[in-house]
């Protein structure tokens, strides 16, 4: 197979590991900056070009779409899908997961546990919104934030009101969530591939910090998930239609609560914590999809021959 990793930064750990794993398994693998791709939309002949080169020879893609280019990146993934190219994640599922509000709404409708979450637009609704999520302390999140950026812990009602009104004043869309005290600055990242958890780690915030993101100085260690945690991670991925993702959960007295589902989860933290070859799990999934595609093609040809 010829596999393309869609990534804007060639030397990122995750990108390098995916390329390495693909080549180790005998595939040709290239890195393509999706932000520099452009599409041709023509009846019966969709196309994608990259730096003047036609990409019609690509068999499969692994999207590593950054949050800042979600719209354009998803459009490129969608064009590959129209061309019949296998994708590690569907374009529609990528856009679902990137919209934090939409993601929460989908998971809520499926009955998956999550922190109580509020969303509003007007400052006059702030008092009721704070009450809705159980009062302070509470967490305020920018809808467009990533890696813990734009996440604030407000410990009093006055502080919460001030932060919320400031965000509204700047025209930002935000979520307000209950603060899960019993998590004690820890969360769980479960890496899901093709409907199963292939690795999990517990992340712990550094002293004086409530955000456990590794990019913010948090630490990680391998963890064995219990049955409920494992099932919650798999269900969350399935409801969003993601086949490769990281599911972030908070431990709580009422079970695991899903914080976020990441369609482009980093590999460095999870591989170093678990000492597992997660990149090869992703490539193995791509291989499985390619075999199924080839078999379906043979079956269609056989049926067409029988009709003749």
Coordinates of C-alpha atoms in Angstrom, one line a residue:
X1 CA 0.0 0.0 0.0
X2 CA 0.9 3.6 -0.4
X3 CA -0.1 5.4 2.8
X4 CA -0.1 9.2 3.3
X5 CA 0.1 10.7 6.8
X6 CA -1.6 14.1 6.6
X7 CA 0.4 16.4 8.8
X8 CA 1.6 19.9 8.7
X9 CA 4.8 19.1 10.7
X10 CA 6.9 16.3 9.3
X11 CA 9.1 15.9 12.4
X12 CA 6.4 15.5 15.1
X13 CA 6.8 12.4 17.1
X14 CA 3.4 11.0 16.1
X15 CA 4.0 11.6 12.4
X16 CA 7.5 10.0 12.5
X17 CA 6.2 7.0 14.4
X18 CA 3.4 6.4 12.0
X19 CA 5.8 6.6 9.0
X20 CA 8.2 4.3 10.7
X21 CA 5.5 1.7 11.6
X22 CA 4.1 1.7 8.1
X23 CA 7.5 1.2 6.5
X24 CA 8.4 -1.5 9.0
X25 CA 5.3 -3.4 7.8
X26 CA 6.4 -3.1 4.2
X27 CA 4.3 -0.1 3.0
X28 CA 5.4 3.0 1.1
X29 CA 4.6 6.0 3.4
X30 CA 4.8 9.7 2.7
X31 CA 4.0 12.8 4.7
X32 CA 1.7 15.3 3.0
X33 CA 0.9 18.8 4.4
X34 CA -2.9 18.9 4.0
X35 CA -2.9 22.6 4.3
X36 CA -1.0 22.8 1.0
X37 CA -3.3 20.3 -0.9
X38 CA -5.9 21.6 -3.3
X39 CA -8.8 19.8 -5.0
X40 CA -10.4 19.4 -8.4
X41 CA -14.1 18.7 -8.4
X42 CA -15.2 17.3 -11.7
X43 CA -18.0 14.9 -12.7
X44 CA -16.9 11.4 -12.2
X45 CA -13.2 12.4 -11.6
X46 CA -12.5 14.1 -8.3
X47 CA -8.8 14.8 -7.7
X48 CA -6.3 16.1 -5.2
X49 CA -3.0 17.8 -6.0
X50 CA 0.0 18.6 -3.8
X51 CA 2.7 20.9 -5.0
X52 CA 1.7 20.2 -8.5
X53 CA 1.6 16.4 -8.0
X54 CA -1.5 14.3 -8.6
X55 CA -2.2 12.2 -5.5
X56 CA -4.4 9.6 -7.2
X57 CA -1.9 6.8 -6.3
X58 CA -2.6 7.0 -2.6
X59 CA -4.3 3.9 -1.1
X60 CA -4.9 5.1 2.4
X61 CA -4.5 8.2 4.6
X62 CA -4.0 8.8 8.3
X63 CA -5.3 12.3 9.1
X64 CA -3.4 14.3 11.7
X65 CA -5.6 17.4 11.4
X66 CA -4.7 20.3 13.7
X67 CA -7.5 22.2 15.4
X68 CA -6.6 25.5 13.7
X69 CA -7.2 23.9 10.2
X70 CA -10.1 21.6 11.0
X71 CA -12.4 23.0 8.2
X72 CA -9.8 22.8 5.4
X73 CA -8.2 19.6 6.7
X74 CA -11.6 17.9 6.9
X75 CA -12.4 19.0 3.4
X76 CA -9.2 17.4 2.1
X77 CA -10.0 14.1 4.0
X78 CA -13.5 14.2 2.4
X79 CA -12.1 14.6 -1.0
X80 CA -9.9 11.5 -0.5
X81 CA -13.0 9.7 0.6
X82 CA -14.8 10.7 -2.5
X83 CA -11.9 9.2 -4.5
X84 CA -12.3 5.9 -2.7
X85 CA -9.2 6.3 -0.5
X86 CA -9.2 4.5 2.9
X87 CA -9.1 6.9 5.9
X88 CA -8.1 6.1 9.5
X89 CA -11.0 8.4 10.5
X90 CA -14.0 9.6 8.5
X91 CA -14.1 13.3 7.8
X92 CA -17.5 13.8 9.4
X93 CA -16.4 12.2 12.6
X94 CA -13.3 14.5 12.7
X95 CA -15.6 17.6 12.5
X96 CA -18.0 16.1 15.2
X97 CA -15.2 15.6 17.7
X98 CA -13.6 19.0 17.1
X99 CA -16.8 20.8 18.0
X100 CA -16.8 20.4 21.8
X101 CA -20.4 21.3 22.1
X102 CA -21.6 19.0 19.4
X103 CA -19.5 16.2 20.8
X104 CA -21.0 16.6 24.3
X105 CA -24.5 16.7 22.8
X106 CA -23.9 13.4 20.9
X107 CA -22.5 11.7 24.0
X108 CA -25.2 13.0 26.2
X109 CA -27.9 11.7 23.9
X110 CA -26.2 8.3 23.9
X111 CA -26.3 8.2 27.7
X112 CA -22.5 8.3 28.2
X113 CA -21.3 9.8 31.5
X114 CA -19.8 13.3 31.4
X115 CA -19.5 16.3 33.7
X116 CA -22.7 18.4 33.8
X117 CA -22.1 21.0 31.1
X118 CA -23.8 24.3 30.3
X119 CA -23.8 26.5 27.2
X120 CA -25.3 30.0 26.8
X121 CA -24.7 33.2 24.9
X122 CA -26.0 36.1 27.0
X123 CA -24.5 37.4 30.2
X124 CA -27.9 37.7 31.8
X125 CA -28.1 33.9 31.9
X126 CA -24.8 33.5 33.8
X127 CA -26.4 33.1 37.3
X128 CA -28.7 30.3 36.1
X129 CA -26.0 28.7 34.1
X130 CA -23.7 28.5 37.2
X131 CA -26.6 27.0 39.2
X132 CA -27.3 24.5 36.4
X133 CA -23.8 22.9 36.7
X134 CA -23.9 22.7 40.5
X135 CA -22.3 26.0 41.4
X136 CA -18.6 26.8 42.1
X137 CA -16.0 25.6 41.8
X138 CA -16.5 25.1 38.1
X139 CA -14.5 24.9 34.9
X140 CA -14.9 27.3 32.0
X141 CA -13.6 26.2 28.6
X142 CA -13.2 27.9 25.2
X143 CA -14.9 25.9 22.5
X144 CA -11.9 26.3 20.3
X145 CA -9.2 25.6 22.9
X146 CA -6.8 22.7 22.8
X147 CA -4.1 21.1 25.0
X148 CA -5.6 22.9 28.1
X149 CA -5.4 26.3 26.6
X150 CA -8.4 28.4 27.3
X151 CA -9.5 26.3 30.3
X152 CA -10.1 28.2 33.6
X153 CA -11.0 26.9 37.1
X154 CA -13.2 29.4 38.9
X155 CA -13.5 28.7 42.6
X156 CA -16.1 31.3 43.5
X157 CA -19.3 32.5 41.9
X158 CA -17.9 36.0 41.6
X159 CA -14.8 34.7 39.9
X160 CA -16.9 32.5 37.6
X161 CA -19.2 35.4 36.6
X162 CA -16.2 37.7 35.9
X163 CA -14.5 35.1 33.7
X164 CA -17.6 34.2 31.8
X165 CA -18.6 37.8 31.2
X166 CA -15.0 38.6 30.0
X167 CA -15.1 35.7 27.5
X168 CA -18.5 36.7 26.3
X169 CA -17.3 40.3 25.9
X170 CA -14.5 39.1 23.6
X171 CA -17.0 37.2 21.5
X172 CA -15.9 33.8 22.5
X173 CA -18.1 30.7 22.7
X174 CA -17.6 28.8 26.0
X175 CA -18.7 25.7 27.9
X176 CA -19.2 25.7 31.7
X177 CA -18.7 22.4 33.4
X178 CA -18.9 21.1 36.9
X179 CA -15.6 20.5 38.7
X180 CA -15.1 16.9 39.7
X181 CA -13.3 17.2 43.0
X182 CA -12.6 13.5 43.4
X183 CA -10.5 13.3 40.3
X184 CA -7.8 15.2 42.2
X185 CA -6.0 16.6 39.2
X186 CA -5.9 13.3 37.3
X187 CA -7.6 12.0 34.2
X188 CA -7.4 8.9 32.0
X189 CA -6.5 8.8 28.3
X190 CA -7.7 5.6 26.5
X191 CA -6.4 5.1 23.0
X192 CA -9.0 3.4 20.9
X193 CA -8.4 1.7 17.5
X194 CA -11.1 -0.2 15.6
X195 CA -13.4 -0.5 18.6
X196 CA -10.9 -1.6 21.2
X197 CA -8.7 0.0 23.7
X198 CA -5.0 -0.6 22.7
X199 CA -3.4 1.4 25.5
X200 CA -4.3 3.6 28.5
X201 CA -2.5 6.0 30.8
X202 CA -3.3 8.1 33.8
X203 CA -2.2 11.7 33.6
X204 CA -1.5 13.7 36.7
X205 CA -1.3 17.5 36.8
X206 CA 1.8 19.1 38.2
X207 CA 1.6 20.7 41.7
X208 CA -0.6 23.7 41.8
X209 CA -2.3 22.9 38.4
X210 CA -5.7 21.3 37.8
X211 CA -5.1 20.6 34.1
X212 CA -3.4 17.2 33.6
X213 CA -2.3 17.8 29.9
X214 CA 1.2 16.6 29.3
X215 CA 1.8 19.8 27.3
X216 CA 1.2 21.7 30.6
X217 CA 3.7 19.8 32.6
X218 CA 1.6 16.8 33.6
X219 CA 3.0 13.3 34.1
X220 CA 1.8 10.0 32.7
X221 CA 1.8 6.4 33.9
X222 CA 0.4 3.2 32.5
X223 CA -3.0 2.2 33.9
X224 CA -5.2 -0.9 33.6
X225 CA -8.8 0.2 32.9
X226 CA -11.7 -1.4 34.6
X227 CA -14.6 -2.8 32.6
X228 CA -16.7 0.4 32.9
X229 CA -13.9 2.6 31.8
X230 CA -13.0 0.4 28.9
X231 CA -16.7 0.2 27.7
X232 CA -17.1 4.0 28.1
X233 CA -14.1 4.7 25.9
X234 CA -15.2 2.3 23.2
X235 CA -18.8 3.6 23.3
X236 CA -17.7 7.2 23.0
X237 CA -15.5 6.5 20.0
X238 CA -18.4 4.5 18.4
X239 CA -21.0 7.2 18.9
X240 CA -18.8 9.8 17.2
X241 CA -17.9 7.4 14.4
X242 CA -14.1 7.5 15.2
X243 CA -12.0 4.5 14.5
X244 CA -8.7 5.9 15.8
X245 CA -9.0 8.3 18.8
X246 CA -8.0 9.2 22.3
X247 CA -10.8 9.3 24.8
X248 CA -10.2 11.5 27.9
X249 CA -12.1 10.6 31.0
X250 CA -12.3 11.8 34.6
X251 CA -12.6 9.3 37.4
X252 CA -15.6 10.2 39.6
X253 CA -17.9 8.7 42.3
X254 CA -20.5 8.1 39.6
X255 CA -18.1 6.3 37.2
X256 CA -15.9 7.6 34.4
X257 CA -16.9 10.9 32.9
X258 CA -15.9 11.7 29.3
X259 CA -14.2 15.1 28.9
X260 CA -13.1 15.0 25.3
X261 CA -12.6 12.7 22.3
X262 CA -9.5 13.5 20.3
X263 CA -9.5 12.5 16.6
X264 CA -5.8 13.2 16.3
X265 CA -4.4 11.9 19.6
X266 CA -0.6 12.2 20.2
X267 CA 1.4 9.0 20.3
X268 CA 4.4 10.1 22.4
X269 CA 2.8 10.1 25.8
X270 CA 0.8 6.9 25.4
X271 CA 3.7 4.9 23.8
X272 CA 6.2 6.0 26.5
X273 CA 3.8 5.4 29.3
X274 CA 2.6 2.0 28.1
X275 CA 5.7 0.8 26.2
X276 CA 3.4 -0.3 23.5
X277 CA 3.7 0.1 19.7
X278 CA 0.5 2.0 19.3
X279 CA 1.6 3.3 15.8
X280 CA 1.6 -0.3 14.5
X281 CA -1.9 -0.8 15.8
X282 CA -3.0 2.1 13.6
X283 CA -1.3 0.7 10.6
X284 CA -2.7 -2.8 11.2
X285 CA -6.2 -1.3 11.2
X286 CA -5.5 0.4 7.8
X287 CA -4.3 -3.0 6.5
X288 CA -7.5 -4.6 7.6
X289 CA -9.6 -2.0 5.9
X290 CA -7.5 -2.4 2.7
X291 CA -8.0 -6.2 2.6
X292 CA -11.8 -5.7 3.1
X293 CA -11.9 -3.2 0.3
X294 CA -10.0 -5.5 -2.0
X295 CA -12.3 -8.4 -1.1
X296 CA -15.4 -6.3 -1.7
X297 CA -14.1 -5.3 -5.1
X298 CA -13.6 -9.0 -6.0
X299 CA -17.1 -9.9 -4.8
X300 CA -18.6 -7.1 -6.9
X301 CA -16.7 -8.3 -10.0
X302 CA -17.8 -11.9 -9.4
X303 CA -21.5 -10.8 -9.1
X304 CA -21.2 -8.8 -12.3
X305 CA -19.8 -11.8 -14.1
X306 CA -22.6 -14.0 -12.9
X307 CA -25.2 -11.5 -14.3
X308 CA -23.5 -11.6 -17.7

